[in-house]
Structures are given as C-alpha cells and as structure tokens.
Amino acid sequence: DGETFAACSSPKSYSALGAGAHTFEVRAIDADSNVDPTPDSYTWTIDLTDPNTTITANPSDPTNSTSASFGFDSSEAGSTFECKLDSGSFEACTSPKSYAGLSGGSHTFEVRATDEAGNVDSTPAIHTWTVDLTDPDTSLTASPSDPTNSTSASFGFDSSEAGSTFEC
C-alpha cells in the first residue's frame, strides 16, 4: 500500500487490514545486493459492507390470485440472491421469482443478496400479502314495502367483507 520496502520472508502475512483496495509488492535482492527493478505485485479489495436488497415488483395486497411474482435488486452489482416463502428455507433464486398454487391466507416473501465478497444482507427485503379466496356475501338491509303505492324505491345493503364495493 505504498509503504517502503522492508526485509521479509515467504510466506508474508498481514492482519487487521482495513476495508478498501490494497497492493502487496515483493522484490528480490541477490547476494551481490542487486535489486529486482520490477517488483511483482498483487492488488485486491477488502469489502466489509453488506449489500442492500430491494423488492422492485410484488403482488398487490390483498389479491385473489394464487400466483405471485417478485422482482428484486441489490445495491451491489454482481450480487446473487436467496429467496424464502413463508416458513420455508432460503434457497438460491434469480429475479423475477414466481410462485403458483398459493393457498388462501397471509404469505411472506423474503429475499437477501450476497455480494461478490461473500457479504450477506443481514436485513432481507420483505413483502407480506394476503391471498383472499373467499367470495363476499351481500345482504339487503333495507327495501321498500311490498306491496307499496310509492313510485320510488330505496335499498340498503352490506357485505360480509369490509372494504367491498357494490354493483346494482
């Protein structure tokens, strides 16, 4: 890393090196004190930073689809990914990752990146959604008398599922 040359023997080890680029150079000196004018060198990078994983596409919540597709990316180019659905284990995956035949209920997808240096995202990206396969039940809550002599009619209605919309 630009330090002056000092006597050493092979193998030469270093410890507690900091993050970033490093260059090791070595040169030979013969018994007559002739110095190699072109030292051999090796440059490498120590990467201690975890990548950050981001989900870029996911199913809406809630949905009535039993299929789901996820897109994801990493803050570090060249990263690989592992995905996990619900209580399963992390397994190697690529973006996009799709699932089919999902059951009704809550599901959680997690994805984590591993960069080229082997650093793993310690906070995987997570998306939780609900597959709703239950049809709402519509109930009339108010209606005109039958028979009636009124030329207008008013109806009240409700659904078994909050947030439902209606068509009349």
GROMACS .gro file of N, CA and C in nm:
model
  504
    1ASP      N    1   0.082  -0.121   0.000
    1ASP     CA    2   0.000   0.000   0.000
    1ASP      C    3   0.086   0.126   0.000
    2GLY      N    4   0.198   0.122  -0.068
    2GLY     CA    5   0.281   0.241  -0.081
    2GLY      C    6   0.385   0.257   0.029
    3GLU      N    7   0.392   0.163   0.122
    3GLU     CA    8   0.495   0.170   0.226
    3GLU      C    9   0.632   0.144   0.162
    4THR      N   10   0.739   0.179   0.232
    4THR     CA   11   0.873   0.149   0.181
    4THR      C   12   0.901   0.000   0.197
    5PHE      N   13   0.986  -0.052   0.110
    5PHE     CA   14   1.021  -0.193   0.117
    5PHE      C   15   1.098  -0.220   0.246
    6ALA      N   16   1.073  -0.338   0.304
    6ALA     CA   17   1.143  -0.383   0.425
    6ALA      C   18   1.172  -0.531   0.410
    7ALA      N   19   1.273  -0.579   0.478
    7ALA     CA   20   1.310  -0.721   0.470
    7ALA      C   21   1.191  -0.808   0.511
    8CYS      N   22   1.174  -0.920   0.440
    8CYS     CA   23   1.066  -1.015   0.472
    8CYS      C   24   1.104  -1.153   0.424
    9SER      N   25   1.027  -1.252   0.464
    9SER     CA   26   1.046  -1.388   0.415
    9SER      C   27   0.911  -1.445   0.378
   10SER      N   28   0.916  -1.551   0.296
   10SER     CA   29   0.793  -1.612   0.248
   10SER      C   30   0.753  -1.727   0.339
   11PRO      N   31   0.629  -1.738   0.377
   11PRO     CA   32   0.517  -1.650   0.340
   11PRO      C   33   0.514  -1.524   0.427
   12LYS      N   34   0.459  -1.417   0.376
   12LYS     CA   35   0.442  -1.291   0.449
   12LYS      C   36   0.293  -1.272   0.473
   13SER      N   37   0.253  -1.256   0.598
   13SER     CA   38   0.112  -1.242   0.634
   13SER      C   39   0.086  -1.105   0.694
   14TYR      N   40  -0.037  -1.058   0.674
   14TYR     CA   41  -0.083  -0.932   0.732
   14TYR      C   42  -0.216  -0.959   0.801
   15SER      N   43  -0.246  -0.883   0.904
   15SER     CA   44  -0.377  -0.897   0.971
   15SER      C   45  -0.431  -0.758   1.002
   16ALA      N   46  -0.559  -0.753   1.032
   16ALA     CA   47  -0.629  -0.629   1.069
   16ALA      C   48  -0.621  -0.524   0.959
   17LEU      N   49  -0.625  -0.568   0.833
   17LEU     CA   50  -0.627  -0.473   0.722
   17LEU      C   51  -0.765  -0.409   0.713
   18GLY      N   52  -0.769  -0.285   0.676
   18GLY     CA   53  -0.895  -0.212   0.665
   18GLY      C   54  -0.964  -0.237   0.532
   19ALA      N   55  -1.088  -0.195   0.525
   19ALA     CA   56  -1.166  -0.206   0.402
   19ALA      C   57  -1.103  -0.117   0.295
   20GLY      N   58  -1.116  -0.160   0.170
   20GLY     CA   59  -1.065  -0.081   0.058
   20GLY      C   60  -0.964  -0.159  -0.023
   21ALA      N   61  -0.899  -0.089  -0.116
   21ALA     CA   62  -0.801  -0.150  -0.206
   21ALA      C   63  -0.666  -0.161  -0.137
   22HIS      N   64  -0.597  -0.271  -0.163
   22HIS     CA   65  -0.463  -0.294  -0.108
   22HIS      C   66  -0.374  -0.348  -0.219
   23THR      N   67  -0.245  -0.314  -0.212
   23THR     CA   68  -0.146  -0.365  -0.307
   23THR      C   69  -0.027  -0.418  -0.230
   24PHE      N   70   0.010  -0.544  -0.258
   24PHE     CA   71   0.128  -0.606  -0.199
   24PHE      C   72   0.234  -0.612  -0.309
   25GLU      N   73   0.358  -0.568  -0.275
   25GLU     CA   74   0.469  -0.575  -0.369
   25GLU      C   75   0.584  -0.650  -0.303
   26VAL      N   76   0.656  -0.729  -0.383
   26VAL     CA   77   0.773  -0.801  -0.333
   26VAL      C   78   0.882  -0.795  -0.440
   27ARG      N   79   1.005  -0.778  -0.392
   27ARG     CA   80   1.118  -0.777  -0.484
   27ARG      C   81   1.233  -0.856  -0.422
   28ALA      N   82   1.311  -0.915  -0.508
   28ALA     CA   83   1.426  -0.996  -0.464
   28ALA      C   84   1.554  -0.913  -0.465
   29ILE      N   85   1.644  -0.947  -0.374
   29ILE     CA   86   1.778  -0.887  -0.368
   29ILE      C   87   1.876  -1.004  -0.361
   30ASP      N   88   1.967  -1.012  -0.458
   30ASP     CA   89   2.060  -1.126  -0.458
   30ASP      C   90   2.176  -1.103  -0.362
   31ALA      N   91   2.262  -1.203  -0.351
   31ALA     CA   92   2.375  -1.199  -0.257
   31ALA      C   93   2.473  -1.086  -0.289
   32ASP      N   94   2.469  -1.036  -0.412
   32ASP     CA   95   2.559  -0.926  -0.451
   32ASP      C   96   2.490  -0.791  -0.439
   33SER      N   97   2.371  -0.787  -0.371
   33SER     CA   98   2.292  -0.665  -0.349
   33SER      C   99   2.229  -0.608  -0.475
   34ASN      N  100   2.213  -0.690  -0.578
   34ASN     CA  101   2.140  -0.648  -0.698
   34ASN      C  102   1.991  -0.656  -0.666
   35VAL      N  103   1.915  -0.547  -0.695
   35VAL     CA  104   1.773  -0.539  -0.662
   35VAL      C  105   1.689  -0.556  -0.788
   36ASP      N  106   1.587  -0.641  -0.779
   36ASP     CA  107   1.491  -0.660  -0.890
   36ASP      C  108   1.428  -0.525  -0.921
   37PRO      N  109   1.443  -0.471  -1.044
   37PRO     CA  110   1.389  -0.338  -1.076
   37PRO      C  111   1.238  -0.340  -1.104
   38THR      N  112   1.181  -0.460  -1.118
   38THR     CA  113   1.037  -0.470  -1.147
   38THR      C  114   0.971  -0.563  -1.044
   39PRO      N  115   0.940  -0.510  -0.925
   39PRO     CA  116   0.878  -0.595  -0.823
   39PRO      C  117   0.748  -0.658  -0.874
   40ASP      N  118   0.718  -0.778  -0.823
   40ASP     CA  119   0.590  -0.841  -0.854
   40ASP      C  120   0.488  -0.781  -0.758
   41SER      N  121   0.364  -0.770  -0.804
   41SER     CA  122   0.263  -0.710  -0.717
   41SER      C  123   0.129  -0.778  -0.735
   42TYR      N  124   0.044  -0.761  -0.634
   42TYR     CA  125  -0.092  -0.814  -0.635
   42TYR      C  126  -0.182  -0.710  -0.569
   43THR      N  127  -0.292  -0.675  -0.636
   43THR     CA  128  -0.387  -0.577  -0.582
   43THR      C  129  -0.520  -0.647  -0.559
   44TRP      N  130  -0.582  -0.620  -0.443
   44TRP     CA  131  -0.712  -0.677  -0.410
   44TRP      C  132  -0.791  -0.578  -0.326
   45THR      N  133  -0.920  -0.603  -0.313
   45THR     CA  134  -1.009  -0.514  -0.239
   45THR      C  135  -1.072  -0.591  -0.124
   46ILE      N  136  -1.072  -0.530  -0.006
   46ILE     CA  137  -1.143  -0.585   0.109
   46ILE      C  138  -1.276  -0.512   0.119
   47ASP      N  139  -1.384  -0.588   0.105
   47ASP     CA  140  -1.521  -0.534   0.109
   47ASP      C  141  -1.587  -0.586   0.235
   48LEU      N  142  -1.618  -0.498   0.328
   48LEU     CA  143  -1.680  -0.536   0.454
   48LEU      C  144  -1.824  -0.487   0.464
   49THR      N  145  -1.879  -0.435   0.353
   49THR     CA  146  -2.012  -0.375   0.354
   49THR      C  147  -2.115  -0.473   0.298
   50ASP      N  148  -2.221  -0.496   0.376
   50ASP     CA  149  -2.332  -0.581   0.330
   50ASP      C  150  -2.406  -0.511   0.217
   51PRO      N  151  -2.453  -0.588   0.118
   51PRO     CA  152  -2.537  -0.528   0.015
   51PRO      C  153  -2.676  -0.499   0.072
   52ASN      N  154  -2.748  -0.411   0.009
   52ASN     CA  155  -2.887  -0.383   0.047
   52ASN      C  156  -2.978  -0.438  -0.062
   53THR      N  157  -3.076  -0.519  -0.021
   53THR     CA  158  -3.168  -0.582  -0.115
   53THR      C  159  -3.299  -0.503  -0.120
   54THR      N  160  -3.351  -0.483  -0.240
   54THR     CA  161  -3.475  -0.409  -0.260
   54THR      C  162  -3.571  -0.492  -0.346
   55ILE      N  163  -3.698  -0.499  -0.304
   55ILE     CA  164  -3.802  -0.561  -0.386
   55ILE      C  165  -3.854  -0.454  -0.481
   56THR      N  166  -3.849  -0.482  -0.611
   56THR     CA  167  -3.889  -0.385  -0.712
   56THR      C  168  -4.027  -0.412  -0.772
   57ALA      N  169  -4.080  -0.533  -0.753
   57ALA     CA  170  -4.214  -0.568  -0.801
   57ALA      C  171  -4.271  -0.675  -0.709
   58ASN      N  172  -4.401  -0.665  -0.678
   58ASN     CA  173  -4.465  -0.761  -0.587
   58ASN      C  174  -4.615  -0.762  -0.611
   59PRO      N  175  -4.685  -0.866  -0.561
   59PRO     CA  176  -4.831  -0.871  -0.578
   59PRO      C  177  -4.899  -0.766  -0.491
   60SER      N  178  -5.018  -0.725  -0.532
   60SER     CA  179  -5.095  -0.630  -0.452
   60SER      C  180  -5.147  -0.701  -0.327
   61ASP      N  181  -5.183  -0.622  -0.228
   61ASP     CA  182  -5.234  -0.676  -0.101
   61ASP      C  183  -5.364  -0.607  -0.066
   62PRO      N  184  -5.474  -0.678  -0.058
   62PRO     CA  185  -5.489  -0.822  -0.083
   62PRO      C  186  -5.505  -0.850  -0.231
   63THR      N  187  -5.503  -0.979  -0.265
   63THR     CA  188  -5.525  -1.023  -0.402
   63THR      C  189  -5.603  -1.153  -0.399
   64ASN      N  190  -5.672  -1.184  -0.509
   64ASN     CA  191  -5.739  -1.314  -0.517
   64ASN      C  192  -5.662  -1.408  -0.609
   65SER      N  193  -5.541  -1.370  -0.647
   65SER     CA  194  -5.458  -1.454  -0.732
   65SER      C  195  -5.378  -1.553  -0.649
   66THR      N  196  -5.374  -1.678  -0.694
   66THR     CA  197  -5.295  -1.781  -0.625
   66THR      C  198  -5.154  -1.789  -0.683
   67SER      N  199  -5.117  -1.694  -0.767
   67SER     CA  200  -4.981  -1.683  -0.821
   67SER      C  201  -4.922  -1.550  -0.776
   68ALA      N  202  -4.792  -1.549  -0.761
   68ALA     CA  203  -4.723  -1.425  -0.722
   68ALA      C  204  -4.588  -1.419  -0.792
   69SER      N  205  -4.547  -1.298  -0.831
   69SER     CA  206  -4.417  -1.278  -0.894
   69SER      C  207  -4.349  -1.159  -0.827
   70PHE      N  208  -4.219  -1.173  -0.803
   70PHE     CA  209  -4.140  -1.071  -0.735
   70PHE      C  210  -4.019  -1.034  -0.819
   71GLY      N  211  -3.993  -0.905  -0.829
   71GLY     CA  212  -3.870  -0.855  -0.887
   71GLY      C  213  -3.786  -0.799  -0.774
   72PHE      N  214  -3.654  -0.809  -0.784
   72PHE     CA  215  -3.567  -0.757  -0.677
   72PHE      C  216  -3.430  -0.721  -0.733
   73ASP      N  217  -3.357  -0.642  -0.653
   73ASP     CA  218  -3.228  -0.591  -0.696
   73ASP      C  219  -3.139  -0.572  -0.574
   74SER      N  220  -3.012  -0.550  -0.598
   74SER     CA  221  -2.915  -0.528  -0.490
   74SER      C  222  -2.841  -0.397  -0.513
   75SER      N  223  -2.795  -0.339  -0.405
   75SER     CA  224  -2.717  -0.216  -0.414
   75SER      C  225  -2.577  -0.242  -0.470
   76GLU      N  226  -2.537  -0.370  -0.479
   76GLU     CA  227  -2.405  -0.404  -0.532
   76GLU      C  228  -2.417  -0.493  -0.655
   77ALA      N  229  -2.366  -0.444  -0.767
   77ALA     CA  230  -2.368  -0.522  -0.892
   77ALA      C  231  -2.297  -0.655  -0.871
   78GLY      N  232  -2.344  -0.757  -0.940
   78GLY     CA  233  -2.281  -0.889  -0.931
   78GLY      C  234  -2.328  -0.972  -0.815
   79SER      N  235  -2.423  -0.923  -0.736
   79SER     CA  236  -2.474  -0.999  -0.622
   79SER      C  237  -2.555  -1.118  -0.669
   80THR      N  238  -2.561  -1.220  -0.584
   80THR     CA  239  -2.650  -1.334  -0.604
   80THR      C  240  -2.760  -1.322  -0.499
   81PHE      N  241  -2.868  -1.402  -0.513
   81PHE     CA  242  -2.983  -1.388  -0.425
   81PHE      C  243  -3.030  -1.521  -0.369
   82GLU      N  244  -3.094  -1.512  -0.253
   82GLU     CA  245  -3.164  -1.624  -0.192
   82GLU      C  246  -3.303  -1.576  -0.155
   83CYS      N  247  -3.405  -1.660  -0.185
   83CYS     CA  248  -3.544  -1.627  -0.158
   83CYS      C  249  -3.603  -1.727  -0.059
   84LYS      N  250  -3.706  -1.679   0.011
   84LYS     CA  251  -3.775  -1.762   0.109
   84LYS      C  252  -3.922  -1.725   0.107
   85LEU      N  253  -4.010  -1.825   0.105
   85LEU     CA  254  -4.154  -1.802   0.111
   85LEU      C  255  -4.207  -1.863   0.240
   86ASP      N  256  -4.277  -1.781   0.318
   86ASP     CA  257  -4.339  -1.824   0.444
   86ASP      C  258  -4.235  -1.889   0.535
   87SER      N  259  -4.259  -2.008   0.585
   87SER     CA  260  -4.168  -2.070   0.682
   87SER      C  261  -4.063  -2.158   0.614
   88GLY      N  262  -4.051  -2.148   0.481
   88GLY     CA  263  -3.951  -2.227   0.409
   88GLY      C  264  -3.810  -2.179   0.440
   89SER      N  265  -3.714  -2.241   0.377
   89SER     CA  266  -3.573  -2.205   0.393
   89SER      C  267  -3.529  -2.115   0.278
   90PHE      N  268  -3.424  -2.036   0.301
   90PHE     CA  269  -3.367  -1.956   0.193
   90PHE      C  270  -3.306  -2.051   0.091
   91GLU      N  271  -3.335  -2.024  -0.038
   91GLU     CA  272  -3.281  -2.102  -0.149
   91GLU      C  273  -3.237  -2.007  -0.259
   92ALA      N  274  -3.135  -2.046  -0.334
   92ALA     CA  275  -3.086  -1.964  -0.443
   92ALA      C  276  -3.199  -1.930  -0.539
   93CYS      N  277  -3.201  -1.806  -0.588
   93CYS     CA  278  -3.306  -1.763  -0.680
   93CYS      C  279  -3.253  -1.649  -0.767
   94THR      N  280  -3.329  -1.619  -0.871
   94THR     CA  281  -3.298  -1.505  -0.958
   94THR      C  282  -3.425  -1.423  -0.975
   95SER      N  283  -3.406  -1.298  -1.015
   95SER     CA  284  -3.518  -1.208  -1.037
   95SER      C  285  -3.560  -1.215  -1.182
   96PRO      N  286  -3.689  -1.231  -1.211
   96PRO     CA  287  -3.802  -1.239  -1.118
   96PRO      C  288  -3.820  -1.381  -1.063
   97LYS      N  289  -3.877  -1.389  -0.944
   97LYS     CA  290  -3.909  -1.517  -0.880
   97LYS      C  291  -4.060  -1.530  -0.875
   98SER      N  292  -4.113  -1.643  -0.924
   98SER     CA  293  -4.258  -1.663  -0.930
   98SER      C  294  -4.300  -1.784  -0.848
   99TYR      N  295  -4.420  -1.776  -0.796
   99TYR     CA  296  -4.482  -1.886  -0.722
   99TYR      C  297  -4.622  -1.909  -0.778
  100ALA      N  298  -4.668  -2.034  -0.775
  100ALA     CA  299  -4.803  -2.068  -0.822
  100ALA      C  300  -4.867  -2.161  -0.721
  101GLY      N  301  -5.001  -2.170  -0.725
  101GLY     CA  302  -5.072  -2.262  -0.638
  101GLY      C  303  -5.071  -2.221  -0.492
  102LEU      N  304  -5.064  -2.091  -0.466
  102LEU     CA  305  -5.063  -2.044  -0.327
  102LEU      C  306  -5.200  -2.065  -0.263
  103SER      N  307  -5.199  -2.096  -0.136
  103SER     CA  308  -5.325  -2.113  -0.062
  103SER      C  309  -5.376  -1.977  -0.017
  104GLY      N  310  -5.503  -1.975   0.022
  104GLY     CA  311  -5.559  -1.853   0.078
  104GLY      C  312  -5.495  -1.822   0.212
  105GLY      N  313  -5.485  -1.694   0.244
  105GLY     CA  314  -5.428  -1.652   0.371
  105GLY      C  315  -5.308  -1.562   0.353
  106SER      N  316  -5.239  -1.537   0.462
  106SER     CA  317  -5.124  -1.447   0.463
  106SER      C  318  -4.998  -1.520   0.418
  107HIS      N  319  -4.917  -1.450   0.337
  107HIS     CA  320  -4.790  -1.505   0.289
  107HIS      C  321  -4.682  -1.399   0.307
  108THR      N  322  -4.559  -1.445   0.331
  108THR     CA  323  -4.445  -1.354   0.346
  108THR      C  324  -4.331  -1.402   0.256
  109PHE      N  325  -4.283  -1.311   0.172
  109PHE     CA  326  -4.169  -1.336   0.083
  109PHE      C  327  -4.050  -1.258   0.136
  110GLU      N  328  -3.934  -1.325   0.143
  110GLU     CA  329  -3.810  -1.259   0.184
  110GLU      C  330  -3.703  -1.286   0.080
  111VAL      N  331  -3.618  -1.187   0.055
  111VAL     CA  332  -3.507  -1.204  -0.038
  111VAL      C  333  -3.386  -1.130   0.019
  112ARG      N  334  -3.269  -1.194   0.005
  112ARG     CA  335  -3.145  -1.133   0.052
  112ARG      C  336  -3.036  -1.151  -0.053
  113ALA      N  337  -2.952  -1.051  -0.062
  113ALA     CA  338  -2.841  -1.051  -0.159
  113ALA      C  339  -2.712  -1.092  -0.090
  114THR      N  340  -2.623  -1.154  -0.166
  114THR     CA  341  -2.487  -1.183  -0.123
  114THR      C  342  -2.395  -1.121  -0.227
  115ASP      N  343  -2.304  -1.032  -0.184
  115ASP     CA  344  -2.217  -0.967  -0.281
  115ASP      C  345  -2.100  -1.058  -0.319
  116GLU      N  346  -2.019  -1.012  -0.414
  116GLU     CA  347  -1.909  -1.093  -0.465
  116GLU      C  348  -1.804  -1.125  -0.359
  117ALA      N  349  -1.797  -1.045  -0.252
  117ALA     CA  350  -1.701  -1.070  -0.144
  117ALA      C  351  -1.757  -1.168  -0.040
  118GLY      N  352  -1.885  -1.207  -0.055
  118GLY     CA  353  -1.946  -1.301   0.039
  118GLY      C  354  -2.024  -1.235   0.152
  119ASN      N  355  -2.038  -1.102   0.148
  119ASN     CA  356  -2.118  -1.031   0.249
  119ASN      C  357  -2.266  -1.054   0.220
  120VAL      N  358  -2.342  -1.093   0.324
  120VAL     CA  359  -2.485  -1.123   0.309
  120VAL      C  360  -2.567  -1.011   0.372
  121ASP      N  361  -2.671  -0.967   0.302
  121ASP     CA  362  -2.763  -0.866   0.355
  121ASP      C  363  -2.825  -0.920   0.484
  122SER      N  364  -2.797  -0.856   0.595
  122SER     CA  365  -2.846  -0.903   0.725
  122SER      C  366  -2.990  -0.861   0.751
  123THR      N  367  -3.046  -0.777   0.665
  123THR     CA  368  -3.186  -0.734   0.677
  123THR      C  369  -3.255  -0.759   0.543
  124PRO      N  370  -3.297  -0.884   0.518
  124PRO     CA  371  -3.360  -0.915   0.389
  124PRO      C  372  -3.479  -0.824   0.361
  125ALA      N  373  -3.506  -0.803   0.233
  125ALA     CA  374  -3.626  -0.729   0.192
  125ALA      C  375  -3.746  -0.822   0.211
  126ILE      N  376  -3.857  -0.767   0.262
  126ILE     CA  377  -3.974  -0.848   0.297
  126ILE      C  378  -4.100  -0.787   0.239
  127HIS      N  379  -4.189  -0.874   0.186
  127HIS     CA  380  -4.322  -0.831   0.143
  127HIS      C  381  -4.423  -0.932   0.196
  128THR      N  382  -4.522  -0.884   0.270
  128THR     CA  383  -4.630  -0.968   0.322
  128THR      C  384  -4.759  -0.927   0.253
  129TRP      N  385  -4.836  -1.027   0.209
  129TRP     CA  386  -4.963  -1.001   0.142
  129TRP      C  387  -5.062  -1.112   0.175
  130THR      N  388  -5.189  -1.087   0.143
  130THR     CA  389  -5.294  -1.184   0.170
  130THR      C  390  -5.358  -1.230   0.041
  131VAL      N  391  -5.372  -1.362   0.027
  131VAL     CA  392  -5.447  -1.421  -0.084
  131VAL      C  393  -5.587  -1.446  -0.029
  132ASP      N  394  -5.685  -1.372  -0.081
  132ASP     CA  395  -5.823  -1.380  -0.034
  132ASP      C  396  -5.904  -1.460  -0.137
  133LEU      N  397  -5.942  -1.583  -0.100
  133LEU     CA  398  -6.016  -1.670  -0.191
  133LEU      C  399  -6.163  -1.683  -0.151
  134THR      N  400  -6.207  -1.604  -0.051
  134THR     CA  401  -6.345  -1.611  -0.003
  134THR      C  402  -6.429  -1.504  -0.071
  135ASP      N  403  -6.536  -1.547  -0.136
  135ASP     CA  404  -6.628  -1.453  -0.201
  135ASP      C  405  -6.705  -1.378  -0.093
  136PRO      N  406  -6.731  -1.247  -0.113
  136PRO     CA  407  -6.811  -1.175  -0.015
  136PRO      C  408  -6.958  -1.218  -0.024
  137ASP      N  409  -7.030  -1.204   0.086
  137ASP     CA  410  -7.173  -1.234   0.089
  137ASP      C  411  -7.247  -1.102   0.104
  138THR      N  412  -7.340  -1.074   0.009
  138THR     CA  413  -7.415  -0.949   0.008
  138THR      C  414  -7.549  -0.968   0.076
  139SER      N  415  -7.586  -0.871   0.160
  139SER     CA  416  -7.714  -0.877   0.232
  139SER      C  417  -7.791  -0.748   0.210
  140LEU      N  418  -7.922  -0.761   0.182
  140LEU     CA  419  -8.010  -0.644   0.179
  140LEU      C  420  -8.044  -0.609   0.322
  141THR      N  421  -8.027  -0.482   0.358
  141THR     CA  422  -8.057  -0.437   0.494
  141THR      C  423  -8.181  -0.349   0.499
  142ALA      N  424  -8.224  -0.299   0.384
  142ALA     CA  425  -8.346  -0.217   0.376
  142ALA      C  426  -8.404  -0.230   0.237
  143SER      N  427  -8.537  -0.230   0.229
  143SER     CA  428  -8.605  -0.240   0.099
  143SER      C  429  -8.744  -0.178   0.112
  144PRO      N  430  -8.809  -0.143   0.000
  144PRO     CA  431  -8.944  -0.085   0.006
  144PRO      C  432  -9.045  -0.192   0.050
  145SER      N  433  -9.155  -0.148   0.101
  145SER     CA  434  -9.264  -0.239   0.138
  145SER      C  435  -9.317  -0.307   0.014
  146ASP      N  436  -9.375  -0.424   0.032
  146ASP     CA  437  -9.435  -0.496  -0.080
  146ASP      C  438  -9.570  -0.551  -0.035
  147PRO      N  439  -9.674  -0.502  -0.086
  147PRO     CA  440  -9.688  -0.403  -0.193
  147PRO      C  441  -9.671  -0.261  -0.140
  148THR      N  442  -9.657  -0.167  -0.233
  148THR     CA  443  -9.644  -0.026  -0.199
  148THR      C  444  -9.714   0.058  -0.305
  149ASN      N  445  -9.751   0.181  -0.268
  149ASN     CA  446  -9.809   0.273  -0.366
  149ASN      C  447  -9.709   0.381  -0.403
  150SER      N  448  -9.580   0.366  -0.356
  150SER     CA  449  -9.476   0.464  -0.386
  150SER      C  450  -9.415   0.435  -0.522
  151THR      N  451  -9.382   0.541  -0.596
  151THR     CA  452  -9.318   0.525  -0.728
  151THR      C  453  -9.165   0.532  -0.717
  152SER      N  454  -9.111   0.542  -0.595
  152SER     CA  455  -8.967   0.540  -0.576
  152SER      C  456  -8.932   0.425  -0.481
  153ALA      N  457  -8.809   0.382  -0.490
  153ALA     CA  458  -8.764   0.270  -0.407
  153ALA      C  459  -8.624   0.299  -0.356
  154SER      N  460  -8.595   0.260  -0.233
  154SER     CA  461  -8.463   0.278  -0.172
  154SER      C  462  -8.421   0.145  -0.110
  155PHE      N  463  -8.297   0.109  -0.133
  155PHE     CA  464  -8.245  -0.017  -0.082
  155PHE      C  465  -8.118   0.009   0.001
  156GLY      N  466  -8.100  -0.065   0.107
  156GLY     CA  467  -7.977  -0.064   0.185
  156GLY      C  468  -7.914  -0.201   0.173
  157PHE      N  469  -7.783  -0.208   0.174
  157PHE     CA  470  -7.716  -0.337   0.161
  157PHE      C  471  -7.580  -0.331   0.228
  158ASP      N  472  -7.524  -0.449   0.253
  158ASP     CA  473  -7.397  -0.461   0.323
  158ASP      C  474  -7.324  -0.585   0.269
  159SER      N  475  -7.198  -0.597   0.304
  159SER     CA  476  -7.117  -0.710   0.262
  159SER      C  477  -7.054  -0.775   0.385
  160SER      N  478  -7.028  -0.904   0.376
  160SER     CA  479  -6.959  -0.975   0.484
  160SER      C  480  -6.812  -0.940   0.492
  161GLU      N  481  -6.760  -0.869   0.389
  161GLU     CA  482  -6.618  -0.831   0.388
  161GLU      C  483  -6.605  -0.679   0.384
  162ALA      N  484  -6.541  -0.625   0.487
  162ALA     CA  485  -6.517  -0.480   0.492
  162ALA      C  486  -6.438  -0.437   0.370
  163GLY      N  487  -6.467  -0.318   0.323
  163GLY     CA  488  -6.394  -0.262   0.208
  163GLY      C  489  -6.450  -0.306   0.074
  164SER      N  490  -6.559  -0.384   0.075
  164SER     CA  491  -6.618  -0.428  -0.052
  164SER      C  492  -6.681  -0.310  -0.124
  165THR      N  493  -6.685  -0.317  -0.256
  165THR     CA  494  -6.761  -0.223  -0.337
  165THR      C  495  -6.880  -0.299  -0.392
  166PHE      N  496  -6.975  -0.227  -0.450
  166PHE     CA  497  -7.101  -0.290  -0.492
  166PHE      C  498  -7.136  -0.254  -0.635
  167GLU      N  499  -7.213  -0.339  -0.698
  167GLU     CA  500  -7.273  -0.314  -0.829
  167GLU      C  501  -7.421  -0.339  -0.814
  168CYS      N  502  -7.507  -0.248  -0.867
  168CYS     CA  503  -7.652  -0.263  -0.858
  168CYS      C  504  -7.710  -0.275  -0.997
   0.00000   0.00000   0.00000
